[in-house]
Amino acid sequence: MKKIILYLGLLALLIGMVGCSSDQSASSEDTLETLKKKGVVYVGFANEKPYAYEENGELKGEAVDIAKEIFKQLGIEKVEGRLAEFNELIPGLNAGKFDVITAGMAILPNRCEKVDFAEPEYQVGDALVVKKGNPKNLHSYEDIAKQPDIKIAVMSASMEVDYLKQSGVKEEQIVLVPDIPAVIDAVKTGRADAATGTQLTMKSALQSAGQDELELVSDFQQPDVEGIPSYGAAVFRQDDDQLREAYNKELQKLKDSGKLLEILQKNGFGEENLPGDMTTAQLCGNSQ
């Protein structure tokens, strides 16, 4: 009798495991259909111009405009933003706080291990913000590395943190802040001698802040490190393959029709920011 009970118990456990597995598979396969039925997709963003930001209660930006166009074609009319600090976007996505990240996030191998990226939407280099007149004579990350007393502000978890370190900048020279306004404020208040981020972000941040005492380094030398220029894309959970593949198909249509360039130009990008033939598989290596 004990053997029969044990056998039945094991059989029930196996059936339960199979059922659970089937439910999980169905859940991952039905994400797109679920979003269509709800009529809304929740996107995570970090309030970073010109990629994704909120203005007068409206979600705007390059990544947002692309996502709105694509989700509309997929039958989802409503795109709602959920604000998070940049370093909380990937954990938030994987925790189910939103359905996709539209934040101009760069495709990096270490990120590819945690999430799946759509195909690239754009490419862009870095920029350096300093006080007017560039009193520290900074023209590259290497210049900062050579002067250990120099402090540089950068958004926490951004790709620039790695670029700085790869260029020889010491960890104690790096001032980590939660967002782009804080990056600019760090230079304005003297907490840092310079600040870095992508070209378009830093240009937009200066314009928005109206900082006449700060300027972009016009002859900034792009770091010779892997990842420059950076390529940005929408980000999905690793089990949402159908949703990501559907997104990629619509993105390719935007590229082929020239609509992608129109959206980029509307948000301050240029033709030089088109991603070209670069693919996510190339950028992720073996990680995705």
PDB file of C-alpha atoms in Angstrom:
ATOM      1  CA  MET A   1       0.000   0.000   0.000  1.00  0.00           C
ATOM      2  CA  LYS A   2       2.842   2.390   0.880  1.00  0.00           C
ATOM      3  CA  LYS A   3       4.437   1.697  -2.510  1.00  0.00           C
ATOM      4  CA  ILE A   4       1.161   2.437  -4.289  1.00  0.00           C
ATOM      5  CA  ILE A   5       0.714   5.707  -2.389  1.00  0.00           C
ATOM      6  CA  LEU A   6       4.316   6.700  -3.140  1.00  0.00           C
ATOM      7  CA  TYR A   7       3.828   5.854  -6.822  1.00  0.00           C
ATOM      8  CA  LEU A   8       0.626   7.880  -7.036  1.00  0.00           C
ATOM      9  CA  GLY A   9       2.306  10.787  -5.289  1.00  0.00           C
ATOM     10  CA  LEU A  10       5.231  10.782  -7.749  1.00  0.00           C
ATOM     11  CA  LEU A  11       2.819  10.501 -10.675  1.00  0.00           C
ATOM     12  CA  ALA A  12       0.844  13.521  -9.438  1.00  0.00           C
ATOM     13  CA  LEU A  13       4.070  15.494  -9.015  1.00  0.00           C
ATOM     14  CA  LEU A  14       5.182  14.684 -12.578  1.00  0.00           C
ATOM     15  CA  ILE A  15       1.786  15.654 -13.980  1.00  0.00           C
ATOM     16  CA  GLY A  16       1.931  18.902 -12.050  1.00  0.00           C
ATOM     17  CA  MET A  17       5.406  19.664 -13.392  1.00  0.00           C
ATOM     18  CA  VAL A  18       4.323  18.991 -16.969  1.00  0.00           C
ATOM     19  CA  GLY A  19       1.250  21.157 -16.500  1.00  0.00           C
ATOM     20  CA  CYS A  20       3.333  23.962 -15.029  1.00  0.00           C
ATOM     21  CA  SER A  21       5.778  23.744 -17.909  1.00  0.00           C
ATOM     22  CA  SER A  22       2.931  23.870 -20.422  1.00  0.00           C
ATOM     23  CA  ASP A  23       1.409  26.881 -18.678  1.00  0.00           C
ATOM     24  CA  GLN A  24       4.737  28.718 -18.716  1.00  0.00           C
ATOM     25  CA  SER A  25       5.220  27.928 -22.403  1.00  0.00           C
ATOM     26  CA  ALA A  26       1.730  29.103 -23.257  1.00  0.00           C
ATOM     27  CA  SER A  27       2.260  32.241 -21.216  1.00  0.00           C
ATOM     28  CA  SER A  28       5.425  33.135 -23.121  1.00  0.00           C
ATOM     29  CA  GLU A  29       3.835  32.358 -26.479  1.00  0.00           C
ATOM     30  CA  ASP A  30       0.706  34.398 -25.771  1.00  0.00           C
ATOM     31  CA  THR A  31       2.330  37.670 -24.639  1.00  0.00           C
ATOM     32  CA  LEU A  32       1.535  39.469 -27.892  1.00  0.00           C
ATOM     33  CA  GLU A  33      -2.049  38.214 -27.920  1.00  0.00           C
ATOM     34  CA  THR A  34      -2.451  39.184 -24.274  1.00  0.00           C
ATOM     35  CA  LEU A  35      -1.281  42.724 -25.035  1.00  0.00           C
ATOM     36  CA  LYS A  36      -3.658  42.935 -27.987  1.00  0.00           C
ATOM     37  CA  LYS A  37      -6.583  41.920 -25.780  1.00  0.00           C
ATOM     38  CA  LYS A  38      -5.602  44.456 -23.112  1.00  0.00           C
ATOM     39  CA  GLY A  39      -5.067  47.118 -25.773  1.00  0.00           C
ATOM     40  CA  VAL A  40      -2.151  48.596 -23.856  1.00  0.00           C
ATOM     41  CA  VAL A  41       1.585  47.969 -23.536  1.00  0.00           C
ATOM     42  CA  TYR A  42       3.558  49.267 -20.559  1.00  0.00           C
ATOM     43  CA  VAL A  43       7.029  50.531 -21.433  1.00  0.00           C
ATOM     44  CA  GLY A  44       9.850  51.211 -18.998  1.00  0.00           C
ATOM     45  CA  PHE A  45      11.787  54.446 -19.519  1.00  0.00           C
ATOM     46  CA  ALA A  46      14.367  56.504 -17.623  1.00  0.00           C
ATOM     47  CA  ASN A  47      13.424  60.090 -18.555  1.00  0.00           C
ATOM     48  CA  GLU A  48      16.402  60.628 -20.850  1.00  0.00           C
ATOM     49  CA  LYS A  49      16.085  62.959 -23.832  1.00  0.00           C
ATOM     50  CA  PRO A  50      15.969  62.384 -26.743  1.00  0.00           C
ATOM     51  CA  TYR A  51      15.299  58.660 -26.255  1.00  0.00           C
ATOM     52  CA  ALA A  52      12.338  58.505 -23.875  1.00  0.00           C
ATOM     53  CA  TYR A  53      11.066  61.202 -21.540  1.00  0.00           C
ATOM     54  CA  GLU A  54       7.917  62.686 -20.088  1.00  0.00           C
ATOM     55  CA  GLU A  55       6.870  66.228 -20.950  1.00  0.00           C
ATOM     56  CA  ASN A  56       3.637  67.817 -19.722  1.00  0.00           C
ATOM     57  CA  GLY A  57       2.347  64.379 -18.852  1.00  0.00           C
ATOM     58  CA  GLU A  58       3.046  62.982 -22.330  1.00  0.00           C
ATOM     59  CA  LEU A  59       5.569  60.259 -23.143  1.00  0.00           C
ATOM     60  CA  LYS A  60       7.899  61.405 -25.938  1.00  0.00           C
ATOM     61  CA  GLY A  61      11.233  60.573 -27.573  1.00  0.00           C
ATOM     62  CA  GLU A  62      12.875  58.559 -30.339  1.00  0.00           C
ATOM     63  CA  ALA A  63      12.435  55.146 -28.705  1.00  0.00           C
ATOM     64  CA  VAL A  64       8.867  55.978 -27.692  1.00  0.00           C
ATOM     65  CA  ASP A  65       7.873  57.166 -31.181  1.00  0.00           C
ATOM     66  CA  ILE A  66       9.277  53.997 -32.751  1.00  0.00           C
ATOM     67  CA  ALA A  67       7.526  51.801 -30.187  1.00  0.00           C
ATOM     68  CA  LYS A  68       4.206  53.623 -30.672  1.00  0.00           C
ATOM     69  CA  GLU A  69       4.385  53.168 -34.439  1.00  0.00           C
ATOM     70  CA  ILE A  70       5.303  49.489 -34.183  1.00  0.00           C
ATOM     71  CA  PHE A  71       2.779  48.545 -31.498  1.00  0.00           C
ATOM     72  CA  LYS A  72       0.069  50.337 -33.468  1.00  0.00           C
ATOM     73  CA  GLN A  73       0.868  48.104 -36.442  1.00  0.00           C
ATOM     74  CA  LEU A  74       0.730  45.098 -34.102  1.00  0.00           C
ATOM     75  CA  GLY A  75      -2.778  46.053 -33.031  1.00  0.00           C
ATOM     76  CA  ILE A  76      -1.941  47.736 -29.714  1.00  0.00           C
ATOM     77  CA  GLU A  77      -3.046  51.365 -29.735  1.00  0.00           C
ATOM     78  CA  LYS A  78      -2.084  52.486 -26.234  1.00  0.00           C
ATOM     79  CA  VAL A  79       1.508  52.858 -25.005  1.00  0.00           C
ATOM     80  CA  GLU A  80       1.893  53.803 -21.336  1.00  0.00           C
ATOM     81  CA  GLY A  81       5.175  54.706 -19.697  1.00  0.00           C
ATOM     82  CA  ARG A  82       6.473  53.562 -16.349  1.00  0.00           C
ATOM     83  CA  LEU A  83       9.362  55.639 -15.059  1.00  0.00           C
ATOM     84  CA  ALA A  84      12.375  53.945 -13.461  1.00  0.00           C
ATOM     85  CA  GLU A  85      15.999  54.792 -12.768  1.00  0.00           C
ATOM     86  CA  PHE A  86      18.183  53.497 -15.576  1.00  0.00           C
ATOM     87  CA  ASN A  87      19.819  50.794 -13.460  1.00  0.00           C
ATOM     88  CA  GLU A  88      16.353  49.509 -12.463  1.00  0.00           C
ATOM     89  CA  LEU A  89      15.044  49.049 -16.009  1.00  0.00           C
ATOM     90  CA  ILE A  90      16.265  45.510 -16.663  1.00  0.00           C
ATOM     91  CA  PRO A  91      15.348  44.221 -13.167  1.00  0.00           C
ATOM     92  CA  GLY A  92      11.960  45.897 -13.543  1.00  0.00           C
ATOM     93  CA  LEU A  93      11.354  44.279 -16.928  1.00  0.00           C
ATOM     94  CA  ASN A  94      12.245  40.822 -15.648  1.00  0.00           C
ATOM     95  CA  ALA A  95      10.052  41.372 -12.586  1.00  0.00           C
ATOM     96  CA  GLY A  96       7.060  42.116 -14.846  1.00  0.00           C
ATOM     97  CA  LYS A  97       6.727  45.807 -13.951  1.00  0.00           C
ATOM     98  CA  PHE A  98       6.516  46.609 -17.674  1.00  0.00           C
ATOM     99  CA  ASP A  99       6.332  44.726 -20.962  1.00  0.00           C
ATOM    100  CA  VAL A 100       9.263  46.263 -22.837  1.00  0.00           C
ATOM    101  CA  ILE A 101      12.020  48.814 -22.270  1.00  0.00           C
ATOM    102  CA  THR A 102      12.043  51.834 -24.589  1.00  0.00           C
ATOM    103  CA  ALA A 103      14.868  53.904 -23.173  1.00  0.00           C
ATOM    104  CA  GLY A 104      17.555  54.112 -25.829  1.00  0.00           C
ATOM    105  CA  MET A 105      19.388  51.263 -24.103  1.00  0.00           C
ATOM    106  CA  ALA A 106      22.661  50.224 -25.741  1.00  0.00           C
ATOM    107  CA  ILE A 107      23.095  46.621 -26.832  1.00  0.00           C
ATOM    108  CA  LEU A 108      25.925  45.179 -24.717  1.00  0.00           C
ATOM    109  CA  PRO A 109      26.961  41.516 -24.249  1.00  0.00           C
ATOM    110  CA  ASN A 110      26.518  41.613 -20.466  1.00  0.00           C
ATOM    111  CA  ARG A 111      22.983  42.936 -20.911  1.00  0.00           C
ATOM    112  CA  CYS A 112      22.259  40.307 -23.572  1.00  0.00           C
ATOM    113  CA  GLU A 113      22.776  37.661 -20.884  1.00  0.00           C
ATOM    114  CA  LYS A 114      19.793  39.003 -18.933  1.00  0.00           C
ATOM    115  CA  VAL A 115      17.375  40.209 -21.609  1.00  0.00           C
ATOM    116  CA  ASP A 116      16.753  40.007 -25.365  1.00  0.00           C
ATOM    117  CA  PHE A 117      17.196  43.059 -27.566  1.00  0.00           C
ATOM    118  CA  ALA A 118      15.275  43.879 -30.713  1.00  0.00           C
ATOM    119  CA  GLU A 119      17.354  44.842 -33.763  1.00  0.00           C
ATOM    120  CA  PRO A 120      19.211  48.199 -33.552  1.00  0.00           C
ATOM    121  CA  GLU A 121      17.266  51.436 -34.068  1.00  0.00           C
ATOM    122  CA  TYR A 122      20.183  53.883 -34.113  1.00  0.00           C
ATOM    123  CA  GLN A 123      23.879  54.376 -33.483  1.00  0.00           C
ATOM    124  CA  VAL A 124      25.535  57.205 -31.557  1.00  0.00           C
ATOM    125  CA  GLY A 125      28.851  58.247 -29.991  1.00  0.00           C
ATOM    126  CA  ASP A 126      29.690  59.851 -26.640  1.00  0.00           C
ATOM    127  CA  ALA A 127      30.108  63.481 -25.547  1.00  0.00           C
ATOM    128  CA  LEU A 128      31.833  65.385 -22.768  1.00  0.00           C
ATOM    129  CA  VAL A 129      30.353  68.349 -20.861  1.00  0.00           C
ATOM    130  CA  VAL A 130      32.674  70.741 -19.049  1.00  0.00           C
ATOM    131  CA  LYS A 131      32.598  74.251 -17.611  1.00  0.00           C
ATOM    132  CA  LYS A 132      32.728  77.099 -20.108  1.00  0.00           C
ATOM    133  CA  GLY A 133      36.182  77.470 -21.623  1.00  0.00           C
ATOM    134  CA  ASN A 134      37.154  73.914 -20.657  1.00  0.00           C
ATOM    135  CA  PRO A 135      39.432  75.025 -17.776  1.00  0.00           C
ATOM    136  CA  LYS A 136      40.813  71.514 -17.200  1.00  0.00           C
ATOM    137  CA  ASN A 137      41.658  71.139 -20.913  1.00  0.00           C
ATOM    138  CA  LEU A 138      39.797  67.834 -21.281  1.00  0.00           C
ATOM    139  CA  HIS A 139      39.360  66.396 -24.780  1.00  0.00           C
ATOM    140  CA  SER A 140      39.132  62.645 -24.157  1.00  0.00           C
ATOM    141  CA  TYR A 141      38.593  60.020 -21.479  1.00  0.00           C
ATOM    142  CA  GLU A 142      42.358  59.464 -21.615  1.00  0.00           C
ATOM    143  CA  ASP A 143      42.897  63.096 -20.546  1.00  0.00           C
ATOM    144  CA  ILE A 144      40.795  62.379 -17.464  1.00  0.00           C
ATOM    145  CA  ALA A 145      42.703  59.170 -16.753  1.00  0.00           C
ATOM    146  CA  LYS A 146      46.000  61.080 -16.800  1.00  0.00           C
ATOM    147  CA  GLN A 147      44.796  63.487 -14.090  1.00  0.00           C
ATOM    148  CA  PRO A 148      43.780  61.502 -10.985  1.00  0.00           C
ATOM    149  CA  ASP A 149      42.319  64.591  -9.296  1.00  0.00           C
ATOM    150  CA  ILE A 150      39.719  65.007 -12.065  1.00  0.00           C
ATOM    151  CA  LYS A 151      36.177  63.814 -11.278  1.00  0.00           C
ATOM    152  CA  ILE A 152      33.681  62.851 -13.969  1.00  0.00           C
ATOM    153  CA  ALA A 153      29.942  62.427 -13.465  1.00  0.00           C
ATOM    154  CA  VAL A 154      28.104  59.605 -15.228  1.00  0.00           C
ATOM    155  CA  MET A 155      24.688  57.972 -14.947  1.00  0.00           C
ATOM    156  CA  SER A 156      24.782  54.808 -12.875  1.00  0.00           C
ATOM    157  CA  ALA A 157      24.665  51.542 -14.889  1.00  0.00           C
ATOM    158  CA  SER A 158      25.167  53.378 -18.185  1.00  0.00           C
ATOM    159  CA  MET A 159      27.622  52.047 -20.750  1.00  0.00           C
ATOM    160  CA  GLU A 160      29.865  55.085 -20.210  1.00  0.00           C
ATOM    161  CA  VAL A 161      30.902  53.685 -16.827  1.00  0.00           C
ATOM    162  CA  ASP A 162      32.600  50.777 -18.604  1.00  0.00           C
ATOM    163  CA  TYR A 163      34.028  53.024 -21.318  1.00  0.00           C
ATOM    164  CA  LEU A 164      35.655  55.246 -18.705  1.00  0.00           C
ATOM    165  CA  LYS A 165      37.209  52.294 -16.909  1.00  0.00           C
ATOM    166  CA  GLN A 166      38.437  50.771 -20.178  1.00  0.00           C
ATOM    167  CA  SER A 167      40.050  54.129 -20.965  1.00  0.00           C
ATOM    168  CA  GLY A 168      42.015  54.034 -17.707  1.00  0.00           C
ATOM    169  CA  VAL A 169      39.812  56.249 -15.524  1.00  0.00           C
ATOM    170  CA  LYS A 170      39.968  55.090 -11.897  1.00  0.00           C
ATOM    171  CA  GLU A 171      36.827  54.158 -10.006  1.00  0.00           C
ATOM    172  CA  GLU A 172      37.467  56.867  -7.415  1.00  0.00           C
ATOM    173  CA  GLN A 173      37.350  59.476 -10.197  1.00  0.00           C
ATOM    174  CA  ILE A 174      33.846  58.438 -11.276  1.00  0.00           C
ATOM    175  CA  VAL A 175      30.864  60.184  -9.668  1.00  0.00           C
ATOM    176  CA  LEU A 176      27.782  57.983 -10.124  1.00  0.00           C
ATOM    177  CA  VAL A 177      24.396  59.732 -10.260  1.00  0.00           C
ATOM    178  CA  PRO A 178      20.850  58.427 -10.907  1.00  0.00           C
ATOM    179  CA  ASP A 179      19.906  60.377 -14.040  1.00  0.00           C
ATOM    180  CA  ILE A 180      21.002  62.900 -16.681  1.00  0.00           C
ATOM    181  CA  PRO A 181      19.831  66.074 -14.854  1.00  0.00           C
ATOM    182  CA  ALA A 182      21.996  64.959 -11.926  1.00  0.00           C
ATOM    183  CA  VAL A 183      24.932  64.458 -14.312  1.00  0.00           C
ATOM    184  CA  ILE A 184      24.657  68.075 -15.463  1.00  0.00           C
ATOM    185  CA  ASP A 185      24.096  69.344 -11.923  1.00  0.00           C
ATOM    186  CA  ALA A 186      27.272  67.606 -10.717  1.00  0.00           C
ATOM    187  CA  VAL A 187      29.387  69.750 -13.041  1.00  0.00           C
ATOM    188  CA  LYS A 188      27.406  72.915 -12.323  1.00  0.00           C
ATOM    189  CA  THR A 189      27.857  72.546  -8.548  1.00  0.00           C
ATOM    190  CA  GLY A 190      31.502  71.472  -8.728  1.00  0.00           C
ATOM    191  CA  ARG A 191      31.020  67.887  -7.590  1.00  0.00           C
ATOM    192  CA  ALA A 192      32.584  66.879 -10.890  1.00  0.00           C
ATOM    193  CA  ASP A 193      34.875  68.543 -13.434  1.00  0.00           C
ATOM    194  CA  ALA A 194      33.147  66.915 -16.401  1.00  0.00           C
ATOM    195  CA  ALA A 195      30.171  64.761 -17.303  1.00  0.00           C
ATOM    196  CA  THR A 196      29.609  62.201 -20.026  1.00  0.00           C
ATOM    197  CA  GLY A 197      26.781  60.481 -21.845  1.00  0.00           C
ATOM    198  CA  THR A 198      25.694  59.934 -25.423  1.00  0.00           C
ATOM    199  CA  GLN A 199      26.050  62.895 -27.796  1.00  0.00           C
ATOM    200  CA  LEU A 200      22.353  63.540 -28.244  1.00  0.00           C
ATOM    201  CA  THR A 201      21.533  63.126 -24.559  1.00  0.00           C
ATOM    202  CA  MET A 202      24.166  65.591 -23.395  1.00  0.00           C
ATOM    203  CA  LYS A 203      23.290  68.144 -26.066  1.00  0.00           C
ATOM    204  CA  SER A 204      19.610  67.918 -25.183  1.00  0.00           C
ATOM    205  CA  ALA A 205      20.335  68.066 -21.445  1.00  0.00           C
ATOM    206  CA  LEU A 206      22.305  71.305 -21.804  1.00  0.00           C
ATOM    207  CA  GLN A 207      19.546  72.878 -23.876  1.00  0.00           C
ATOM    208  CA  SER A 208      16.853  71.832 -21.410  1.00  0.00           C
ATOM    209  CA  ALA A 209      18.819  73.005 -18.378  1.00  0.00           C
ATOM    210  CA  GLY A 210      19.735  76.329 -20.000  1.00  0.00           C
ATOM    211  CA  GLN A 211      23.253  76.014 -18.646  1.00  0.00           C
ATOM    212  CA  ASP A 212      25.210  78.901 -20.175  1.00  0.00           C
ATOM    213  CA  GLU A 213      28.175  78.218 -17.879  1.00  0.00           C
ATOM    214  CA  LEU A 214      28.626  74.721 -19.290  1.00  0.00           C
ATOM    215  CA  GLU A 215      29.517  73.511 -22.795  1.00  0.00           C
ATOM    216  CA  LEU A 216      30.107  70.426 -24.914  1.00  0.00           C
ATOM    217  CA  VAL A 217      33.727  69.698 -25.808  1.00  0.00           C
ATOM    218  CA  SER A 218      33.604  70.307 -29.562  1.00  0.00           C
ATOM    219  CA  ASP A 219      36.728  68.287 -30.382  1.00  0.00           C
ATOM    220  CA  PHE A 220      36.013  65.372 -28.047  1.00  0.00           C
ATOM    221  CA  GLN A 221      37.935  62.264 -29.135  1.00  0.00           C
ATOM    222  CA  GLN A 222      35.730  59.189 -29.155  1.00  0.00           C
ATOM    223  CA  PRO A 223      37.232  56.416 -26.992  1.00  0.00           C
ATOM    224  CA  ASP A 224      38.821  53.547 -28.872  1.00  0.00           C
ATOM    225  CA  VAL A 225      36.888  50.857 -27.017  1.00  0.00           C
ATOM    226  CA  GLU A 226      34.459  48.144 -27.986  1.00  0.00           C
ATOM    227  CA  GLY A 227      30.930  49.524 -27.992  1.00  0.00           C
ATOM    228  CA  ILE A 228      31.660  52.904 -29.591  1.00  0.00           C
ATOM    229  CA  PRO A 229      29.578  53.820 -31.450  1.00  0.00           C
ATOM    230  CA  SER A 230      26.793  52.334 -29.381  1.00  0.00           C
ATOM    231  CA  TYR A 231      23.656  50.844 -30.895  1.00  0.00           C
ATOM    232  CA  GLY A 232      20.331  51.185 -29.104  1.00  0.00           C
ATOM    233  CA  ALA A 233      17.200  49.044 -29.263  1.00  0.00           C
ATOM    234  CA  ALA A 234      14.001  48.054 -27.501  1.00  0.00           C
ATOM    235  CA  VAL A 235      14.421  45.379 -24.824  1.00  0.00           C
ATOM    236  CA  PHE A 236      12.282  42.306 -24.081  1.00  0.00           C
ATOM    237  CA  ARG A 237      12.182  39.468 -21.565  1.00  0.00           C
ATOM    238  CA  GLN A 238      14.018  36.377 -22.748  1.00  0.00           C
ATOM    239  CA  ASP A 239      10.865  34.249 -22.970  1.00  0.00           C
ATOM    240  CA  ASP A 240       8.955  36.777 -25.116  1.00  0.00           C
ATOM    241  CA  ASP A 241      10.356  35.571 -28.438  1.00  0.00           C
ATOM    242  CA  GLN A 242       7.161  35.947 -30.438  1.00  0.00           C
ATOM    243  CA  LEU A 243       6.626  39.517 -29.257  1.00  0.00           C
ATOM    244  CA  ARG A 244      10.235  40.461 -30.044  1.00  0.00           C
ATOM    245  CA  GLU A 245      10.145  38.796 -33.466  1.00  0.00           C
ATOM    246  CA  ALA A 246       6.901  40.574 -34.361  1.00  0.00           C
ATOM    247  CA  TYR A 247       8.462  43.861 -33.215  1.00  0.00           C
ATOM    248  CA  ASN A 248      11.535  43.224 -35.385  1.00  0.00           C
ATOM    249  CA  LYS A 249       9.415  42.573 -38.479  1.00  0.00           C
ATOM    250  CA  GLU A 250       7.680  45.923 -38.093  1.00  0.00           C
ATOM    251  CA  LEU A 251      10.975  47.668 -37.340  1.00  0.00           C
ATOM    252  CA  GLN A 252      12.416  46.333 -40.598  1.00  0.00           C
ATOM    253  CA  LYS A 253       9.430  47.789 -42.451  1.00  0.00           C
ATOM    254  CA  LEU A 254      10.216  51.190 -40.921  1.00  0.00           C
ATOM    255  CA  LYS A 255      13.819  50.882 -42.079  1.00  0.00           C
ATOM    256  CA  ASP A 256      12.860  49.818 -45.601  1.00  0.00           C
ATOM    257  CA  SER A 257      10.265  52.568 -46.045  1.00  0.00           C
ATOM    258  CA  GLY A 258      12.442  55.404 -44.711  1.00  0.00           C
ATOM    259  CA  LYS A 259      10.011  56.011 -41.841  1.00  0.00           C
ATOM    260  CA  LEU A 260      12.700  55.167 -39.271  1.00  0.00           C
ATOM    261  CA  LEU A 261      14.869  58.047 -40.517  1.00  0.00           C
ATOM    262  CA  GLU A 262      11.866  60.392 -40.321  1.00  0.00           C
ATOM    263  CA  ILE A 263      11.301  59.436 -36.680  1.00  0.00           C
ATOM    264  CA  LEU A 264      14.991  59.823 -35.866  1.00  0.00           C
ATOM    265  CA  GLN A 265      15.165  63.261 -37.502  1.00  0.00           C
ATOM    266  CA  LYS A 266      12.040  64.381 -35.673  1.00  0.00           C
ATOM    267  CA  ASN A 267      13.906  63.698 -32.425  1.00  0.00           C
ATOM    268  CA  GLY A 268      17.166  65.456 -33.312  1.00  0.00           C
ATOM    269  CA  PHE A 269      19.046  62.528 -34.869  1.00  0.00           C
ATOM    270  CA  GLY A 270      20.549  62.575 -38.346  1.00  0.00           C
ATOM    271  CA  GLU A 271      21.127  60.177 -41.217  1.00  0.00           C
ATOM    272  CA  GLU A 272      24.516  59.354 -39.684  1.00  0.00           C
ATOM    273  CA  ASN A 273      22.666  57.833 -36.728  1.00  0.00           C
ATOM    274  CA  LEU A 274      20.989  55.099 -38.786  1.00  0.00           C
ATOM    275  CA  PRO A 275      22.138  51.654 -37.593  1.00  0.00           C
ATOM    276  CA  GLY A 276      23.209  50.431 -41.037  1.00  0.00           C
ATOM    277  CA  ASP A 277      23.668  46.670 -41.381  1.00  0.00           C
ATOM    278  CA  MET A 278      24.696  46.058 -37.770  1.00  0.00           C
ATOM    279  CA  THR A 279      22.703  43.282 -36.091  1.00  0.00           C
ATOM    280  CA  THR A 280      21.918  42.451 -32.495  1.00  0.00           C
ATOM    281  CA  ALA A 281      23.530  39.032 -32.910  1.00  0.00           C
ATOM    282  CA  GLN A 282      26.823  40.709 -33.827  1.00  0.00           C
ATOM    283  CA  LEU A 283      26.633  43.091 -30.879  1.00  0.00           C
ATOM    284  CA  CYS A 284      25.662  40.410 -28.357  1.00  0.00           C
ATOM    285  CA  GLY A 285      28.244  37.890 -29.538  1.00  0.00           C
ATOM    286  CA  ASN A 286      27.189  34.545 -28.138  1.00  0.00           C
ATOM    287  CA  SER A 287      25.042  36.069 -25.404  1.00  0.00           C
ATOM    288  CA  GLN A 288      21.726  36.185 -27.321  1.00  0.00           C
TER     289      GLN A 288
END
